[in-house]
Amino acid sequence: MRIKRLAARPDDVVPALTRTALTFGALDQQLRRHPLREAVLFRVRLEAARQCAAVDGFMIDPWQLAASLEGLRPRIRGLDVYERGNEVDALRYAFEQYQWLARASAFQEEQVTEALSSMTVPVGRLGVLWGSALAFREWIDAGRSRAPFRGALVRLWQKEGVFSGLYPITGAAAFRAATSWDERRWIPAWLNALEREAAGVKDMIHTLDRSWRGARAQAGDQRRNSKAPLAIDIIAAHPVISATTLAAQLSVSVQTACVLLERFLEHGLVIDVTHRAARRLFALKDLAPLREVVRIPKKPVSGRKRGRPRLDDEADHDDQGTGVVERSSHPLPRWKPDYTALETAMAFADRVICSAEQRKVRLD
């Protein structure tokens, strides 16, 4: 006997729908002309990718993903090969989620467009929030993957004027195992998850605001025409920034930008996230977790030429942070071939051949 599905009623949806709409509206007003909009968007995308990966069974440190996105090498901190492999797989999966939300490939773009078109009728009939919730549920019931629809939601929010930018708020928490799939319960749960994500973004903005204004106040004790406060504004508006980019934004020389950055480092206003002397990247001090997950570059060995190191060189030990253990086994010694026995046998064979040839000559 087939059980008839009970559709969600207005009484089930309207309270959560109202709270989510109000929270979305307040967040959009806060972000519309915010000076740290790009930095906020970077953080929101990281958190969205982390949440999407988590509900799909992959737990990651979002700062490892941030390091990968900025071209830095993150530390892999598993205790053994199995754990390190799982961490790499989770990081790869989170990167794919980030692509769906922010930088879709051509193949992903086709699926996102298909998911977006599937929302046209429900959104036109029930409105953007309720309609997208119903379309999302039908998309999953059809056996489709969550990732394309998440990317489509980001486009839908901007297309329908919910947000002025591509903000990845997807309600990922509504797909946790304990959440009921009954329509009357799941749609309010998804709307509540959207509201919590938007509230989390608002808290993130307040945190960045405090860090930015505190750094600006400490950098403001300069001469009247100093560009230090403006430099702090530019650094805060970027996730990470190089001296070259800062110089271009300030219209000063790279040397002047380096002097400002070194001064900010001395006063603890910014951090160097790269652990290296060249091609350094800087950020406000609240991005300290990013610095902690970046792998420290290996120092060059004096006298070693370019290329792969010799097998008998001393093995490198990763001492770059917690969670890394020393290797329990030593590398096998390099095999050194011994041809003494072969050379003796060949010499004996030569002597036998020579004596045979001499006997043949005498007989002739």
mmCIF file of C-alpha atoms in Angstrom:
data_model
loop_
_atom_site.group_PDB
_atom_site.id
_atom_site.type_symbol
_atom_site.label_atom_id
_atom_site.label_comp_id
_atom_site.label_asym_id
_atom_site.label_seq_id
_atom_site.Cartn_x
_atom_site.Cartn_y
_atom_site.Cartn_z
ATOM 1 C CA MET A 1 0.000 0.000 0.000
ATOM 2 C CA ARG A 2 1.440 3.356 -1.061
ATOM 3 C CA ILE A 3 1.502 6.038 1.636
ATOM 4 C CA LYS A 4 0.343 9.428 0.428
ATOM 5 C CA ARG A 5 2.860 12.208 1.022
ATOM 6 C CA LEU A 6 1.583 15.090 3.110
ATOM 7 C CA ALA A 7 2.498 18.415 1.520
ATOM 8 C CA ALA A 8 3.782 21.257 3.686
ATOM 9 C CA ARG A 9 1.082 23.725 4.725
ATOM 10 C CA PRO A 10 1.475 27.480 5.312
ATOM 11 C CA ASP A 11 1.215 26.951 9.066
ATOM 12 C CA ASP A 12 4.268 24.669 8.859
ATOM 13 C CA VAL A 13 6.396 26.986 6.751
ATOM 14 C CA VAL A 14 5.441 30.636 7.383
ATOM 15 C CA PRO A 15 7.163 31.121 10.810
ATOM 16 C CA ALA A 16 10.530 29.799 9.578
ATOM 17 C CA LEU A 17 10.022 31.528 6.229
ATOM 18 C CA THR A 18 9.495 34.910 7.896
ATOM 19 C CA ARG A 19 12.539 34.628 10.161
ATOM 20 C CA THR A 20 14.760 33.555 7.264
ATOM 21 C CA ALA A 21 13.540 36.360 5.002
ATOM 22 C CA LEU A 22 14.187 38.989 7.692
ATOM 23 C CA THR A 23 17.655 37.626 8.427
ATOM 24 C CA PHE A 24 18.510 37.523 4.718
ATOM 25 C CA GLY A 25 17.344 41.104 4.267
ATOM 26 C CA ALA A 26 19.394 42.404 7.194
ATOM 27 C CA LEU A 27 22.480 40.543 5.981
ATOM 28 C CA ASP A 28 22.174 41.898 2.448
ATOM 29 C CA GLN A 29 21.890 45.458 3.729
ATOM 30 C CA GLN A 30 24.964 44.930 5.876
ATOM 31 C CA LEU A 31 27.033 43.528 3.014
ATOM 32 C CA ARG A 32 25.835 45.700 0.122
ATOM 33 C CA ARG A 33 28.524 48.387 0.498
ATOM 34 C CA HIS A 34 30.676 46.898 3.219
ATOM 35 C CA PRO A 35 34.404 47.709 2.796
ATOM 36 C CA LEU A 36 35.357 44.154 3.788
ATOM 37 C CA ARG A 37 32.925 42.501 1.413
ATOM 38 C CA GLU A 38 35.534 40.474 -0.477
ATOM 39 C CA ALA A 39 37.182 39.248 2.726
ATOM 40 C CA VAL A 40 33.770 38.261 4.108
ATOM 41 C CA LEU A 41 32.931 36.424 0.885
ATOM 42 C CA PHE A 42 36.200 34.482 1.122
ATOM 43 C CA ARG A 43 35.396 33.389 4.683
ATOM 44 C CA VAL A 44 31.776 32.528 3.849
ATOM 45 C CA ARG A 45 32.830 30.325 0.947
ATOM 46 C CA LEU A 46 35.318 28.488 3.138
ATOM 47 C CA GLU A 47 32.695 27.847 5.798
ATOM 48 C CA ALA A 48 30.096 26.800 3.223
ATOM 49 C CA ALA A 49 32.500 24.301 1.638
ATOM 50 C CA ARG A 50 33.347 22.946 5.093
ATOM 51 C CA GLN A 51 29.681 22.490 6.031
ATOM 52 C CA CYS A 52 28.777 20.851 2.725
ATOM 53 C CA ALA A 53 31.713 18.445 3.028
ATOM 54 C CA ALA A 54 30.864 17.687 6.669
ATOM 55 C CA VAL A 55 27.240 16.644 6.013
ATOM 56 C CA ASP A 56 28.525 14.472 3.150
ATOM 57 C CA GLY A 57 30.909 12.676 5.529
ATOM 58 C CA PHE A 58 34.192 14.570 5.024
ATOM 59 C CA MET A 59 35.569 16.567 7.953
ATOM 60 C CA ILE A 60 38.219 19.184 7.132
ATOM 61 C CA ASP A 61 39.991 22.163 8.619
ATOM 62 C CA PRO A 62 38.742 25.095 6.476
ATOM 63 C CA TRP A 63 42.101 26.809 6.825
ATOM 64 C CA GLN A 64 43.736 23.913 4.978
ATOM 65 C CA LEU A 65 41.356 24.612 2.119
ATOM 66 C CA ALA A 66 42.193 28.324 2.346
ATOM 67 C CA ALA A 67 45.907 27.543 2.076
ATOM 68 C CA SER A 68 45.308 25.420 -1.030
ATOM 69 C CA LEU A 69 43.194 28.122 -2.654
ATOM 70 C CA GLU A 70 45.908 30.731 -2.075
ATOM 71 C CA GLY A 71 48.611 28.572 -3.632
ATOM 72 C CA LEU A 72 50.182 27.527 -0.320
ATOM 73 C CA ARG A 73 50.996 23.971 0.730
ATOM 74 C CA PRO A 74 48.867 22.889 3.706
ATOM 75 C CA ARG A 75 50.187 20.540 6.362
ATOM 76 C CA ILE A 76 48.794 17.030 6.284
ATOM 77 C CA ARG A 77 48.725 16.028 9.945
ATOM 78 C CA GLY A 78 47.605 12.391 10.004
ATOM 79 C CA LEU A 79 49.415 9.995 12.330
ATOM 80 C CA ASP A 80 49.876 7.304 9.677
ATOM 81 C CA VAL A 81 49.488 6.733 5.950
ATOM 82 C CA TYR A 82 45.809 5.803 6.320
ATOM 83 C CA GLU A 83 44.895 8.978 8.241
ATOM 84 C CA ARG A 84 46.945 11.200 5.963
ATOM 85 C CA GLY A 85 45.263 9.661 2.922
ATOM 86 C CA ASN A 86 41.815 10.267 4.422
ATOM 87 C CA GLU A 87 42.742 13.889 5.142
ATOM 88 C CA VAL A 88 43.889 14.406 1.552
ATOM 89 C CA ASP A 89 40.662 12.832 0.229
ATOM 90 C CA ALA A 90 38.536 15.060 2.482
ATOM 91 C CA LEU A 91 40.452 18.155 1.389
ATOM 92 C CA ARG A 92 39.962 17.220 -2.269
ATOM 93 C CA TYR A 93 36.232 16.731 -1.712
ATOM 94 C CA ALA A 94 35.923 20.089 0.045
ATOM 95 C CA PHE A 95 37.756 21.740 -2.848
ATOM 96 C CA GLU A 96 35.195 20.252 -5.246
ATOM 97 C CA GLN A 97 32.388 21.684 -3.092
ATOM 98 C CA TYR A 98 34.118 25.062 -3.216
ATOM 99 C CA GLN A 99 34.177 24.801 -7.015
ATOM 100 C CA TRP A 100 30.432 24.126 -7.160
ATOM 101 C CA LEU A 101 29.782 27.189 -4.998
ATOM 102 C CA ALA A 102 32.307 29.673 -6.377
ATOM 103 C CA ARG A 103 34.340 28.539 -9.398
ATOM 104 C CA ALA A 104 32.341 25.965 -11.342
ATOM 105 C CA SER A 105 34.037 24.160 -14.207
ATOM 106 C CA ALA A 106 32.370 23.876 -17.622
ATOM 107 C CA PHE A 107 30.956 20.448 -16.724
ATOM 108 C CA GLN A 108 29.709 21.702 -13.357
ATOM 109 C CA GLU A 109 28.216 24.799 -14.975
ATOM 110 C CA GLU A 110 25.944 22.647 -17.148
ATOM 111 C CA GLN A 111 24.567 20.800 -14.127
ATOM 112 C CA VAL A 112 24.139 24.025 -12.147
ATOM 113 C CA THR A 113 22.159 25.504 -15.049
ATOM 114 C CA GLU A 114 19.944 22.395 -15.144
ATOM 115 C CA ALA A 115 19.305 22.649 -11.390
ATOM 116 C CA LEU A 116 18.515 26.346 -11.706
ATOM 117 C CA SER A 117 15.975 25.682 -14.442
ATOM 118 C CA SER A 118 14.262 23.062 -12.257
ATOM 119 C CA MET A 119 13.363 25.814 -9.764
ATOM 120 C CA THR A 120 11.518 28.033 -12.242
ATOM 121 C CA VAL A 121 8.015 26.640 -11.720
ATOM 122 C CA PRO A 122 8.112 26.147 -7.908
ATOM 123 C CA VAL A 123 9.699 29.561 -7.325
ATOM 124 C CA GLY A 124 7.153 31.261 -9.587
ATOM 125 C CA ARG A 125 4.304 29.556 -7.718
ATOM 126 C CA LEU A 126 5.477 29.681 -4.083
ATOM 127 C CA GLY A 127 8.167 32.362 -3.932
ATOM 128 C CA VAL A 128 11.929 32.121 -3.845
ATOM 129 C CA LEU A 129 12.429 30.506 -0.408
ATOM 130 C CA TRP A 130 9.519 28.084 -0.245
ATOM 131 C CA GLY A 131 9.756 27.283 -3.945
ATOM 132 C CA SER A 132 13.483 26.567 -3.834
ATOM 133 C CA ALA A 133 12.976 24.332 -0.791
ATOM 134 C CA LEU A 134 10.370 22.269 -2.606
ATOM 135 C CA ALA A 135 12.508 22.105 -5.753
ATOM 136 C CA PHE A 136 15.527 20.993 -3.700
ATOM 137 C CA ARG A 137 13.519 18.184 -2.134
ATOM 138 C CA GLU A 138 12.197 17.006 -5.492
ATOM 139 C CA TRP A 139 15.727 17.160 -6.927
ATOM 140 C CA ILE A 140 17.004 14.833 -4.186
ATOM 141 C CA ASP A 141 14.001 12.504 -4.534
ATOM 142 C CA ALA A 142 14.924 12.117 -8.199
ATOM 143 C CA GLY A 143 18.276 10.688 -7.125
ATOM 144 C CA ARG A 144 20.348 13.745 -8.061
ATOM 145 C CA SER A 145 23.450 14.976 -6.267
ATOM 146 C CA ARG A 146 23.242 17.835 -3.768
ATOM 147 C CA ALA A 147 26.265 19.747 -5.089
ATOM 148 C CA PRO A 148 24.741 21.090 -8.357
ATOM 149 C CA PHE A 149 21.653 22.356 -6.550
ATOM 150 C CA ARG A 150 23.802 24.082 -3.936
ATOM 151 C CA GLY A 151 25.607 25.917 -6.712
ATOM 152 C CA ALA A 152 22.267 26.788 -8.301
ATOM 153 C CA LEU A 153 21.003 28.255 -5.014
ATOM 154 C CA VAL A 154 23.923 30.696 -4.971
ATOM 155 C CA ARG A 155 22.878 31.910 -8.442
ATOM 156 C CA LEU A 156 19.192 31.978 -7.476
ATOM 157 C CA TRP A 157 19.743 34.272 -4.484
ATOM 158 C CA GLN A 158 21.394 36.865 -6.711
ATOM 159 C CA LYS A 159 19.005 36.390 -9.641
ATOM 160 C CA GLU A 160 15.940 36.943 -7.459
ATOM 161 C CA GLY A 161 17.477 39.903 -5.607
ATOM 162 C CA VAL A 162 17.795 38.113 -2.270
ATOM 163 C CA PHE A 163 21.487 39.050 -2.128
ATOM 164 C CA SER A 164 23.459 41.548 -4.176
ATOM 165 C CA GLY A 165 26.330 39.056 -4.589
ATOM 166 C CA LEU A 166 26.992 35.336 -4.961
ATOM 167 C CA TYR A 167 26.818 34.372 -1.298
ATOM 168 C CA PRO A 168 26.915 30.587 -0.709
ATOM 169 C CA ILE A 169 24.177 30.062 1.862
ATOM 170 C CA THR A 170 22.727 26.624 1.156
ATOM 171 C CA GLY A 171 21.211 25.196 4.360
ATOM 172 C CA ALA A 172 23.645 22.284 4.414
ATOM 173 C CA ALA A 173 22.763 21.390 8.024
ATOM 174 C CA ALA A 174 19.277 20.277 6.919
ATOM 175 C CA PHE A 175 20.862 17.151 5.403
ATOM 176 C CA ARG A 176 22.199 15.762 8.658
ATOM 177 C CA ALA A 177 21.231 12.204 9.396
ATOM 178 C CA ALA A 178 18.876 13.091 12.260
ATOM 179 C CA THR A 179 16.726 15.434 10.127
ATOM 180 C CA SER A 180 13.313 14.115 9.112
ATOM 181 C CA TRP A 181 12.702 13.874 5.361
ATOM 182 C CA ASP A 182 8.958 14.423 5.765
ATOM 183 C CA GLU A 183 8.071 17.508 3.710
ATOM 184 C CA ARG A 184 6.195 19.236 6.529
ATOM 185 C CA ARG A 185 9.259 18.924 8.768
ATOM 186 C CA TRP A 186 12.137 19.125 6.329
ATOM 187 C CA ILE A 187 11.210 22.398 4.606
ATOM 188 C CA PRO A 188 11.042 24.345 7.922
ATOM 189 C CA ALA A 189 14.283 22.617 8.984
ATOM 190 C CA TRP A 190 15.985 23.751 5.776
ATOM 191 C CA LEU A 191 14.722 27.310 6.201
ATOM 192 C CA ASN A 192 15.987 27.334 9.787
ATOM 193 C CA ALA A 193 19.380 26.100 8.553
ATOM 194 C CA LEU A 194 19.481 28.996 6.071
ATOM 195 C CA GLU A 195 18.686 31.431 8.876
ATOM 196 C CA ARG A 196 21.480 30.052 11.084
ATOM 197 C CA GLU A 197 23.992 30.299 8.246
ATOM 198 C CA ALA A 198 23.020 33.911 7.588
ATOM 199 C CA ALA A 199 23.265 34.718 11.304
ATOM 200 C CA GLY A 200 26.722 33.127 11.331
ATOM 201 C CA VAL A 201 27.802 35.416 8.494
ATOM 202 C CA LYS A 202 26.619 38.426 10.483
ATOM 203 C CA ASP A 203 28.704 37.324 13.459
ATOM 204 C CA MET A 204 31.676 36.861 11.138
ATOM 205 C CA ILE A 205 31.270 40.427 9.856
ATOM 206 C CA HIS A 206 31.321 41.784 13.415
ATOM 207 C CA THR A 207 34.513 39.839 14.162
ATOM 208 C CA LEU A 208 36.252 41.145 11.040
ATOM 209 C CA ASP A 209 35.043 44.664 11.793
ATOM 210 C CA ARG A 210 36.601 44.611 15.271
ATOM 211 C CA SER A 211 39.896 43.276 13.945
ATOM 212 C CA TRP A 212 39.993 45.838 11.137
ATOM 213 C CA ARG A 213 39.081 48.846 13.283
ATOM 214 C CA GLY A 214 41.524 47.812 16.014
ATOM 215 C CA ALA A 215 44.381 47.517 13.524
ATOM 216 C CA ARG A 216 43.435 50.818 11.915
ATOM 217 C CA ALA A 217 43.413 52.615 15.254
ATOM 218 C CA GLN A 218 46.883 51.325 16.119
ATOM 219 C CA ALA A 219 48.245 52.160 12.678
ATOM 220 C CA GLY A 220 46.812 55.664 12.756
ATOM 221 C CA ASP A 221 49.508 57.133 15.033
ATOM 222 C CA GLN A 222 51.512 58.381 12.060
ATOM 223 C CA ARG A 223 52.214 61.699 10.354
ATOM 224 C CA ARG A 224 49.288 63.442 8.762
ATOM 225 C CA ASN A 225 49.940 62.286 5.197
ATOM 226 C CA SER A 226 50.794 58.705 6.160
ATOM 227 C CA LYS A 227 49.272 55.941 4.062
ATOM 228 C CA ALA A 228 49.377 53.436 6.932
ATOM 229 C CA PRO A 229 45.603 53.594 7.710
ATOM 230 C CA LEU A 230 44.772 53.186 4.021
ATOM 231 C CA ALA A 231 47.203 50.242 3.845
ATOM 232 C CA ILE A 232 45.343 48.555 6.722
ATOM 233 C CA ASP A 233 42.063 49.101 4.859
ATOM 234 C CA ILE A 234 43.471 47.422 1.757
ATOM 235 C CA ILE A 235 44.967 44.504 3.711
ATOM 236 C CA ALA A 236 41.670 43.967 5.540
ATOM 237 C CA ALA A 237 39.721 43.958 2.274
ATOM 238 C CA HIS A 238 41.807 41.076 0.885
ATOM 239 C CA PRO A 239 42.025 37.544 2.300
ATOM 240 C CA VAL A 240 45.796 37.632 1.807
ATOM 241 C CA ILE A 241 47.924 40.191 0.002
ATOM 242 C CA SER A 242 51.472 40.561 -1.288
ATOM 243 C CA ALA A 243 53.719 43.601 -1.102
ATOM 244 C CA THR A 244 53.413 44.029 -4.871
ATOM 245 C CA THR A 245 49.611 44.133 -4.759
ATOM 246 C CA LEU A 246 49.638 46.505 -1.795
ATOM 247 C CA ALA A 247 52.066 48.815 -3.612
ATOM 248 C CA ALA A 248 49.808 48.892 -6.686
ATOM 249 C CA GLN A 249 46.728 49.642 -4.568
ATOM 250 C CA LEU A 250 48.508 52.416 -2.649
ATOM 251 C CA SER A 251 50.280 53.826 -5.736
ATOM 252 C CA VAL A 252 53.644 53.580 -3.997
ATOM 253 C CA SER A 253 56.845 51.666 -4.652
ATOM 254 C CA VAL A 254 57.186 48.012 -3.630
ATOM 255 C CA GLN A 255 59.964 49.042 -1.230
ATOM 256 C CA THR A 256 57.618 51.473 0.539
ATOM 257 C CA ALA A 257 54.954 48.774 0.788
ATOM 258 C CA CYS A 258 57.522 46.380 2.278
ATOM 259 C CA VAL A 259 58.491 48.995 4.880
ATOM 260 C CA LEU A 260 54.833 49.415 5.885
ATOM 261 C CA LEU A 261 54.300 45.659 6.122
ATOM 262 C CA GLU A 262 57.423 45.170 8.234
ATOM 263 C CA ARG A 263 56.240 47.924 10.570
ATOM 264 C CA PHE A 264 52.828 46.280 10.862
ATOM 265 C CA LEU A 265 54.517 42.954 11.613
ATOM 266 C CA GLU A 266 56.578 44.504 14.411
ATOM 267 C CA HIS A 267 53.431 45.953 16.006
ATOM 268 C CA GLY A 268 51.511 42.690 15.644
ATOM 269 C CA LEU A 269 48.866 44.181 13.327
ATOM 270 C CA VAL A 270 49.409 41.704 10.495
ATOM 271 C CA ILE A 271 50.943 38.261 10.085
ATOM 272 C CA ASP A 272 53.067 36.608 7.429
ATOM 273 C CA VAL A 273 51.192 33.441 6.456
ATOM 274 C CA THR A 274 53.883 31.897 4.224
ATOM 275 C CA HIS A 275 56.862 31.211 6.573
ATOM 276 C CA ARG A 276 59.262 32.234 3.814
ATOM 277 C CA ALA A 277 61.582 35.089 2.859
ATOM 278 C CA ALA A 278 60.413 35.589 -0.744
ATOM 279 C CA ARG A 279 56.945 35.874 -2.310
ATOM 280 C CA ARG A 280 55.424 36.484 1.102
ATOM 281 C CA LEU A 281 51.702 36.897 1.696
ATOM 282 C CA PHE A 282 50.250 38.966 4.548
ATOM 283 C CA ALA A 283 46.890 39.191 6.310
ATOM 284 C CA LEU A 284 45.355 40.715 9.410
ATOM 285 C CA LYS A 285 46.222 38.919 12.623
ATOM 286 C CA ASP A 286 42.791 37.253 12.861
ATOM 287 C CA LEU A 287 43.930 34.939 10.041
ATOM 288 C CA ALA A 288 46.505 33.366 12.357
ATOM 289 C CA PRO A 289 44.895 29.900 11.904
ATOM 290 C CA LEU A 290 45.839 30.073 8.227
ATOM 291 C CA ARG A 291 49.499 30.531 9.155
ATOM 292 C CA GLU A 292 49.349 27.500 11.445
ATOM 293 C CA VAL A 293 48.236 25.105 8.688
ATOM 294 C CA VAL A 294 50.731 26.266 6.048
ATOM 295 C CA ARG A 295 53.662 23.915 5.590
ATOM 296 C CA ILE A 296 57.031 25.431 6.443
ATOM 297 C CA PRO A 297 59.266 25.380 3.347
ATOM 298 C CA LYS A 298 62.280 23.103 3.592
ATOM 299 C CA LYS A 299 65.605 24.857 3.873
ATOM 300 C CA PRO A 300 68.046 24.137 1.032
ATOM 301 C CA VAL A 301 70.916 21.810 1.925
ATOM 302 C CA SER A 302 74.322 23.381 1.465
ATOM 303 C CA GLY A 303 76.178 21.839 -1.464
ATOM 304 C CA ARG A 304 73.187 19.945 -2.853
ATOM 305 C CA LYS A 305 72.567 20.442 -6.552
ATOM 306 C CA ARG A 306 69.179 20.690 -8.214
ATOM 307 C CA GLY A 307 67.175 17.532 -8.733
ATOM 308 C CA ARG A 308 66.110 14.551 -6.712
ATOM 309 C CA PRO A 309 68.222 13.893 -3.589
ATOM 310 C CA ARG A 310 70.379 10.784 -3.316
ATOM 311 C CA LEU A 311 68.891 7.707 -1.677
ATOM 312 C CA ASP A 312 71.634 7.574 0.932
ATOM 313 C CA ASP A 313 70.971 11.162 2.044
ATOM 314 C CA GLU A 314 69.550 11.534 5.494
ATOM 315 C CA ALA A 315 65.780 11.319 5.423
ATOM 316 C CA ASP A 316 63.884 14.525 6.069
ATOM 317 C CA HIS A 317 61.711 14.552 9.167
ATOM 318 C CA ASP A 318 58.577 16.666 9.264
ATOM 319 C CA ASP A 319 58.806 18.678 12.476
ATOM 320 C CA GLN A 320 56.379 21.385 11.462
ATOM 321 C CA GLY A 321 53.659 21.012 14.046
ATOM 322 C CA THR A 322 51.471 18.867 16.225
ATOM 323 C CA GLY A 323 49.944 15.672 14.985
ATOM 324 C CA VAL A 324 53.086 14.546 13.172
ATOM 325 C CA VAL A 325 55.042 11.637 14.546
ATOM 326 C CA GLU A 326 58.546 10.502 13.797
ATOM 327 C CA ARG A 327 59.000 7.643 11.397
ATOM 328 C CA SER A 328 59.083 4.319 13.141
ATOM 329 C CA SER A 329 61.361 2.650 10.574
ATOM 330 C CA HIS A 330 64.625 3.725 9.026
ATOM 331 C CA PRO A 331 65.129 3.704 5.252
ATOM 332 C CA LEU A 332 66.836 0.640 3.843
ATOM 333 C CA PRO A 333 70.552 1.073 3.104
ATOM 334 C CA ARG A 334 71.409 1.730 -0.487
ATOM 335 C CA TRP A 335 72.258 -1.428 -2.432
ATOM 336 C CA LYS A 336 75.911 -1.539 -3.446
ATOM 337 C CA PRO A 337 76.561 -4.205 -6.120
ATOM 338 C CA ASP A 338 79.548 -6.592 -5.714
ATOM 339 C CA TYR A 339 80.853 -8.019 -8.996
ATOM 340 C CA THR A 340 83.919 -9.808 -7.537
ATOM 341 C CA ALA A 341 82.552 -13.325 -8.054
ATOM 342 C CA LEU A 342 81.436 -12.510 -11.605
ATOM 343 C CA GLU A 343 84.820 -11.043 -12.497
ATOM 344 C CA THR A 344 86.622 -14.158 -11.115
ATOM 345 C CA ALA A 345 84.407 -16.464 -13.165
ATOM 346 C CA MET A 346 84.966 -14.435 -16.330
ATOM 347 C CA ALA A 347 88.754 -14.457 -15.807
ATOM 348 C CA PHE A 348 88.684 -18.241 -15.318
ATOM 349 C CA ALA A 349 86.660 -18.649 -18.519
ATOM 350 C CA ASP A 350 89.170 -16.488 -20.426
ATOM 351 C CA ARG A 351 92.043 -18.676 -19.223
ATOM 352 C CA VAL A 352 90.253 -21.876 -20.245
ATOM 353 C CA ILE A 353 89.521 -20.498 -23.704
ATOM 354 C CA CYS A 354 93.126 -19.346 -24.178
ATOM 355 C CA SER A 355 94.556 -22.740 -23.150
ATOM 356 C CA ALA A 356 92.171 -24.537 -25.470
ATOM 357 C CA GLU A 357 93.201 -22.370 -28.380
ATOM 358 C CA GLN A 358 96.908 -22.987 -27.617
ATOM 359 C CA ARG A 359 96.427 -26.798 -27.618
ATOM 360 C CA LYS A 360 94.617 -26.600 -30.925
ATOM 361 C CA VAL A 361 97.496 -24.634 -32.465
ATOM 362 C CA ARG A 362 100.084 -27.235 -31.308
ATOM 363 C CA LEU A 363 98.051 -30.114 -32.714
ATOM 364 C CA ASP A 364 97.794 -28.391 -36.060
#
